[in-house]
CSV table of C-alpha atoms in Angstrom, one decimal:
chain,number,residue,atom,x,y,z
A,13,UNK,CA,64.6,28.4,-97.3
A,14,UNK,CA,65.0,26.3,-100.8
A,15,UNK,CA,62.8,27.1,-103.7
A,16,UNK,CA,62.7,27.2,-107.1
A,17,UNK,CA,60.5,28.4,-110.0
A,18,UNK,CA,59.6,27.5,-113.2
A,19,UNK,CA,56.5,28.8,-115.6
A,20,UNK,CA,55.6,31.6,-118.4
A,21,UNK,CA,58.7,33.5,-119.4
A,22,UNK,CA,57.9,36.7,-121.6
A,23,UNK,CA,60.7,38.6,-124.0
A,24,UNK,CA,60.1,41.9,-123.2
A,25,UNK,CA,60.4,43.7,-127.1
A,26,UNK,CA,61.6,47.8,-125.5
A,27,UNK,CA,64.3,45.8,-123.4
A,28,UNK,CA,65.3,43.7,-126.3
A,29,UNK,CA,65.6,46.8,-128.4
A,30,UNK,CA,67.8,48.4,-125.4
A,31,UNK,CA,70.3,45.4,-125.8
A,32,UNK,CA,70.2,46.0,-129.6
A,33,UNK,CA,71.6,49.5,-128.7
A,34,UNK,CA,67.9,51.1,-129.6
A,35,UNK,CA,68.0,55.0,-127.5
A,36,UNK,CA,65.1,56.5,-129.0
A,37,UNK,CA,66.0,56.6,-133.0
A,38,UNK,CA,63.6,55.0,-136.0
A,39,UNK,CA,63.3,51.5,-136.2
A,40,UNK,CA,63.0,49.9,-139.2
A,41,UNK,CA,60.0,47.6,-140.0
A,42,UNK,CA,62.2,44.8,-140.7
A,43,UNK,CA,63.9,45.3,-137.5
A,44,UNK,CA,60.7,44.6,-135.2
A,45,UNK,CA,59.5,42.1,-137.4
A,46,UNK,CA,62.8,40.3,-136.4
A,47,UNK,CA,62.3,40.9,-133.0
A,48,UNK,CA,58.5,39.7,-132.9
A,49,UNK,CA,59.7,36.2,-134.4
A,50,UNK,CA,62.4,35.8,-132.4
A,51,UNK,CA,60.8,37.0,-129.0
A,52,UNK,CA,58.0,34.4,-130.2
A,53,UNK,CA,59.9,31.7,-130.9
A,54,UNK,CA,62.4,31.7,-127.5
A,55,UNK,CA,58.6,32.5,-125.5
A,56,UNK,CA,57.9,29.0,-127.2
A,57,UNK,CA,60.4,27.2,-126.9
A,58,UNK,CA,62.4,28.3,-123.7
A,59,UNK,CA,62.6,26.2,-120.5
A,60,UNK,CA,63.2,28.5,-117.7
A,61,UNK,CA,64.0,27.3,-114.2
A,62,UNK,CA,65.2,28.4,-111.1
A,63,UNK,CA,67.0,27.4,-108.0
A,64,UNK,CA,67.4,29.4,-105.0
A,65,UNK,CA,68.4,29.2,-100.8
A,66,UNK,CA,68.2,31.8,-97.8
A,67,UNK,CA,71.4,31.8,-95.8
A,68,UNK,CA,72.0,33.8,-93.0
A,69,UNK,CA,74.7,36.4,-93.8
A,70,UNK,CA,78.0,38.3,-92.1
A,71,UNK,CA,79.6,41.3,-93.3
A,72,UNK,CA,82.4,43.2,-92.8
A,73,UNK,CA,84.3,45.7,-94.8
A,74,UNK,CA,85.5,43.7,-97.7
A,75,UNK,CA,84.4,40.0,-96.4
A,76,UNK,CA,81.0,38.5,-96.8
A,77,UNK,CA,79.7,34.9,-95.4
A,78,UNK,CA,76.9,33.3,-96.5
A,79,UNK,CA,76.5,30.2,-94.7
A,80,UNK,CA,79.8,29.3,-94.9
A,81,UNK,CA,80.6,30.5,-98.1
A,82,UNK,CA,83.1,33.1,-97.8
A,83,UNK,CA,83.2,35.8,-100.1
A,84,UNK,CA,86.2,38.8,-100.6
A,85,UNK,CA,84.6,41.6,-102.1
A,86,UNK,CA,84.3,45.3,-100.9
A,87,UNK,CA,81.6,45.9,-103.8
A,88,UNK,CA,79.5,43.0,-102.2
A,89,UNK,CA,80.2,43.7,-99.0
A,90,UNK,CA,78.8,47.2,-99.7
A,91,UNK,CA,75.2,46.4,-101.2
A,92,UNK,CA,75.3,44.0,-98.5
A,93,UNK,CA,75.8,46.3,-95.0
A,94,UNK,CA,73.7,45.4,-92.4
A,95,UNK,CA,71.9,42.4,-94.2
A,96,UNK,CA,71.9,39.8,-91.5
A,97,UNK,CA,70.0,37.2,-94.3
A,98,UNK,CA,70.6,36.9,-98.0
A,99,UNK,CA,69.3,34.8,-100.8
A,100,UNK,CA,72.0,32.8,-103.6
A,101,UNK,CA,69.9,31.8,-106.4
A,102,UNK,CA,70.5,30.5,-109.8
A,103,UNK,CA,68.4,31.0,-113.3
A,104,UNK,CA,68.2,29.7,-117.1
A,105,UNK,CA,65.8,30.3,-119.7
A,106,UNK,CA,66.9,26.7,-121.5
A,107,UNK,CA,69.1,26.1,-124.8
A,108,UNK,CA,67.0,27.3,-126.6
A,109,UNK,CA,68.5,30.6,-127.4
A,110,UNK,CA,71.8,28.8,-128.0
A,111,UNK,CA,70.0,26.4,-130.4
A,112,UNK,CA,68.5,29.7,-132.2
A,113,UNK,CA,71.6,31.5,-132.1
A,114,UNK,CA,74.1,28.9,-133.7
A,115,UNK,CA,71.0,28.2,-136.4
A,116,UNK,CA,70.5,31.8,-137.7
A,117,UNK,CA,74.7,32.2,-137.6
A,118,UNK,CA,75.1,30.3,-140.3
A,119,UNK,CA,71.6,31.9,-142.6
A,120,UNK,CA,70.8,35.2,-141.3
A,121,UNK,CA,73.3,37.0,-139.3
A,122,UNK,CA,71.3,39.8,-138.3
A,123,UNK,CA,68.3,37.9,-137.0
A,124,UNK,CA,71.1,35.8,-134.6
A,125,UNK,CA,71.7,39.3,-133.1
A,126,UNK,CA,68.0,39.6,-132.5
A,127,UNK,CA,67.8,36.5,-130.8
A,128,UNK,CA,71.3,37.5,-128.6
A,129,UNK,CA,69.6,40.6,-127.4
A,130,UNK,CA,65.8,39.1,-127.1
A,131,UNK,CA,67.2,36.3,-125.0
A,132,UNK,CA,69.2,38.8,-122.5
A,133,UNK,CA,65.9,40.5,-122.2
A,134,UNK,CA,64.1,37.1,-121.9
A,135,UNK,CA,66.9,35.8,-118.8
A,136,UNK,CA,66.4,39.8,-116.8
A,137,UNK,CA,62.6,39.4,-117.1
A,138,UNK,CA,62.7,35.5,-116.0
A,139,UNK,CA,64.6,37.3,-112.7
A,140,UNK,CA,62.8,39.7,-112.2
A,141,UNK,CA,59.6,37.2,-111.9
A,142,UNK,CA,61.9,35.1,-109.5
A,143,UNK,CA,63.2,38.4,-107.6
A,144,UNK,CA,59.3,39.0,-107.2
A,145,UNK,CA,58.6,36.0,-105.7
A,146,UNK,CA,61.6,35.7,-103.1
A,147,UNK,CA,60.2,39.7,-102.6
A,148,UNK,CA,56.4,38.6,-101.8
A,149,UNK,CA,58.2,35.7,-99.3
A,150,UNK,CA,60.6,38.2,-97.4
A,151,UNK,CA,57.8,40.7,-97.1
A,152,UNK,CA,56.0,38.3,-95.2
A,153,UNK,CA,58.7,38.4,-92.3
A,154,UNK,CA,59.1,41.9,-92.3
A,155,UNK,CA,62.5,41.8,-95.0
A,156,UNK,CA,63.3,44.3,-98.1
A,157,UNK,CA,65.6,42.9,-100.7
A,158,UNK,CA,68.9,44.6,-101.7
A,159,UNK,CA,69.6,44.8,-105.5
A,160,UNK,CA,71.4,41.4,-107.0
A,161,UNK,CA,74.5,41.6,-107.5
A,162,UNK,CA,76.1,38.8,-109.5
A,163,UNK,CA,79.6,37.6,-109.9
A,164,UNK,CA,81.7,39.3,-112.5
A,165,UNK,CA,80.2,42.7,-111.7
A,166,UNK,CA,82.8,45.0,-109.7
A,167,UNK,CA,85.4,42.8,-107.7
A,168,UNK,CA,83.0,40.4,-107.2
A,169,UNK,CA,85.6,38.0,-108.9
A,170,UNK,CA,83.7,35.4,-111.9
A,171,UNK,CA,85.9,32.4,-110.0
A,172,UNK,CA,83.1,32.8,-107.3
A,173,UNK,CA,80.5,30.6,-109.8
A,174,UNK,CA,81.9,27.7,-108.7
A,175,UNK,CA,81.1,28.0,-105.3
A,176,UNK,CA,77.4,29.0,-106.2
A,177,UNK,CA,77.0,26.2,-108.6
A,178,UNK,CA,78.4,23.5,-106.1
A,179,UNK,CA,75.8,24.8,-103.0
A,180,UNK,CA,73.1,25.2,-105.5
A,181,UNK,CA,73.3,21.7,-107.2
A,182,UNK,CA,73.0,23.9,-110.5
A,183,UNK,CA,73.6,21.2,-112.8
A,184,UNK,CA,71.5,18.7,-111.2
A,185,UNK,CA,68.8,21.5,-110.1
A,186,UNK,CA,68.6,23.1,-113.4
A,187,UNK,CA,70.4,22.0,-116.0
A,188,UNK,CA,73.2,24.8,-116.3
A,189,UNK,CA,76.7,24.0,-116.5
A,190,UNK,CA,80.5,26.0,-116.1
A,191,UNK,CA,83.2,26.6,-118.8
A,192,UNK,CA,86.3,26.0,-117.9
A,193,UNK,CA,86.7,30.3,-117.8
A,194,UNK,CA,83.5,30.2,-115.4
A,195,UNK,CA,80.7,31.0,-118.5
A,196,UNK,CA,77.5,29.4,-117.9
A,197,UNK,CA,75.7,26.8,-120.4
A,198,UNK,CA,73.1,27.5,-121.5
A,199,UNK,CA,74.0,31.2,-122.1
A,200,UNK,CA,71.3,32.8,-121.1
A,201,UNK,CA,71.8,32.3,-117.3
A,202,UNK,CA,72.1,34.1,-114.2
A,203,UNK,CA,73.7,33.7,-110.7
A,204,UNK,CA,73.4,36.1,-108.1
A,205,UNK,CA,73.1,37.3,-104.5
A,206,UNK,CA,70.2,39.3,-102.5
A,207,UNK,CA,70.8,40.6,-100.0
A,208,UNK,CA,67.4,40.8,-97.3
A,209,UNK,CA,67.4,44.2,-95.0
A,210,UNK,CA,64.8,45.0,-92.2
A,211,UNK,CA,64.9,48.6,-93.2
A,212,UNK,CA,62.9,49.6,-95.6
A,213,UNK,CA,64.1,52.7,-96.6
A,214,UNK,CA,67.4,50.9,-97.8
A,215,UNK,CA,65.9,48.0,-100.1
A,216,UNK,CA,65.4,48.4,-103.5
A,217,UNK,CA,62.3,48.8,-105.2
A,218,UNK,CA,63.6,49.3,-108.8
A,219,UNK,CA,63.9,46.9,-111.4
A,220,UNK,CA,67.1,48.9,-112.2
A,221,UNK,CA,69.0,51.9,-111.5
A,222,UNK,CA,68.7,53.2,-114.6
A,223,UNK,CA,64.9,54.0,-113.7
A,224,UNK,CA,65.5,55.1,-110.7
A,225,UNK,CA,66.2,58.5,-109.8
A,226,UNK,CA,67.5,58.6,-106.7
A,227,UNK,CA,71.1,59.5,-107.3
A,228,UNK,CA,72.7,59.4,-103.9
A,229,UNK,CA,72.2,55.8,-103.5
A,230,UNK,CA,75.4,54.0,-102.4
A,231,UNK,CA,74.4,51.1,-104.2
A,232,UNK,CA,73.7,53.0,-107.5
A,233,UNK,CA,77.9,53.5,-108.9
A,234,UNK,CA,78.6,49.8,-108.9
A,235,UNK,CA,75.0,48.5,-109.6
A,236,UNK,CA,74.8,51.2,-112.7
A,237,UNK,CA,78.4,49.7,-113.9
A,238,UNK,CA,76.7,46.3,-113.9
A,239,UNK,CA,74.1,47.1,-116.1
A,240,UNK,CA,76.6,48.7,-117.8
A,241,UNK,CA,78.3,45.1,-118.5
A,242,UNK,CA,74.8,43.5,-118.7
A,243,UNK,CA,74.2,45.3,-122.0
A,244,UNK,CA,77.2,43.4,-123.7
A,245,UNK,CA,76.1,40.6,-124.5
């Protein structure tokens, strides 16, 4: 199954005040007017796009196929269990958050942080939209989706991106190109893997485990230590 998305991509402000390290204390006035001009400005002039493919899947202990991509990675191979199907996909939000970044660097320090953290929140809630539609599809054939899991997160090793951005055509597809040390361009990018379960009861339904409560989820250590690493960025 290839698809792809593109459309309306919204910088959620709580989430960009969560990157800016924001737990609850005041907020200066200054602060959110920051944030308001620079969550209108990437909602402007961002370009999101999307690429993503349905492979079936194989898993064993510490191994995962997809197609006949071959992953090592007992962290994977754990959200994975029992997922006979699982979707790679790839997403960008554009240059612009680069372009802004670089530009307020050199005036206005502050306000470039701003823009880091309101285009992380931008990228997740682009995702999320993608993850949403990729959930509506599966539902249709009777499939729940696992949480993404990305490469860096756990032992899933970074090297992997290669291999995701040769079978998705990333470059071509959407415009987002690798560092030599595996970092995407444009920034504000996002690879992952879902996983696609015919049980219900062990999909995912959260946009994160930090709103779920469900504590004795074996996904929840390693997918809580990604968000973890999410938040740096």
């Amino acid at each position: 199954m290839p698809g792809g998305k593109t459309g309306i991509m919204r910088a959620d402000r709580k989430e960009t005040l969560r990157y800016l390290g924001y737990r609850g204390q005041e907020i200066k006035t200054q602060i959110l007017q920051m944030i308001e001009e620079a969550a209108t400005e990437l909602e402007r002039s961002s370009t999101p796009k999307s690429i993503y493919r349905e492979y079936e899947c194989e898993v064993t202990s510490d191994k995962k196929k997809l197609g006949e991509f071959e992953i090592h990675s007992k962290n994977l191979a754990v959200n994975l269990k029992g997922c006979e199907r699982a979707v790679l996909l790839a997403a960008t939000i554009g240059r612009a958050a680069d372009y802004m970044i670089k530009k307020y660097s050199i005036s206005n320090m502050a306000k470039a942080t701003v823009v880091q953290a309101a285009g992380a929140a931008c990228i997740e809630s682009y995702v999320d939209e993608v993850e949403e539609a990729i959930r509506k599809d599966a539902a249709k054939r009777g499939l729940y989706l696992r949480p993404r899991f990305s490469p860096g997160y756990g032992d899933f090793a970074l090297d992997y991106q290669r291999n995701i951005f040769q079978i998705l055509e990333c470059n071509k597809r959407i415009g987002v190109t690798l560092t030599e040390g595996n970092l995407m361009m444009p920034s504000k990018s996002v690879t992952a893997i879902i996983g696609l379960t015919t049980k219900e009861r062990e999909s995912c339904q959260m946009e994160t485990c930090s709103l779920c409560d469900k504590t004795d989820c074996e996904f929840r250590a390693h997918n809580t230590a990604a968000e973890g690493e999410k938040d740096e960025f």
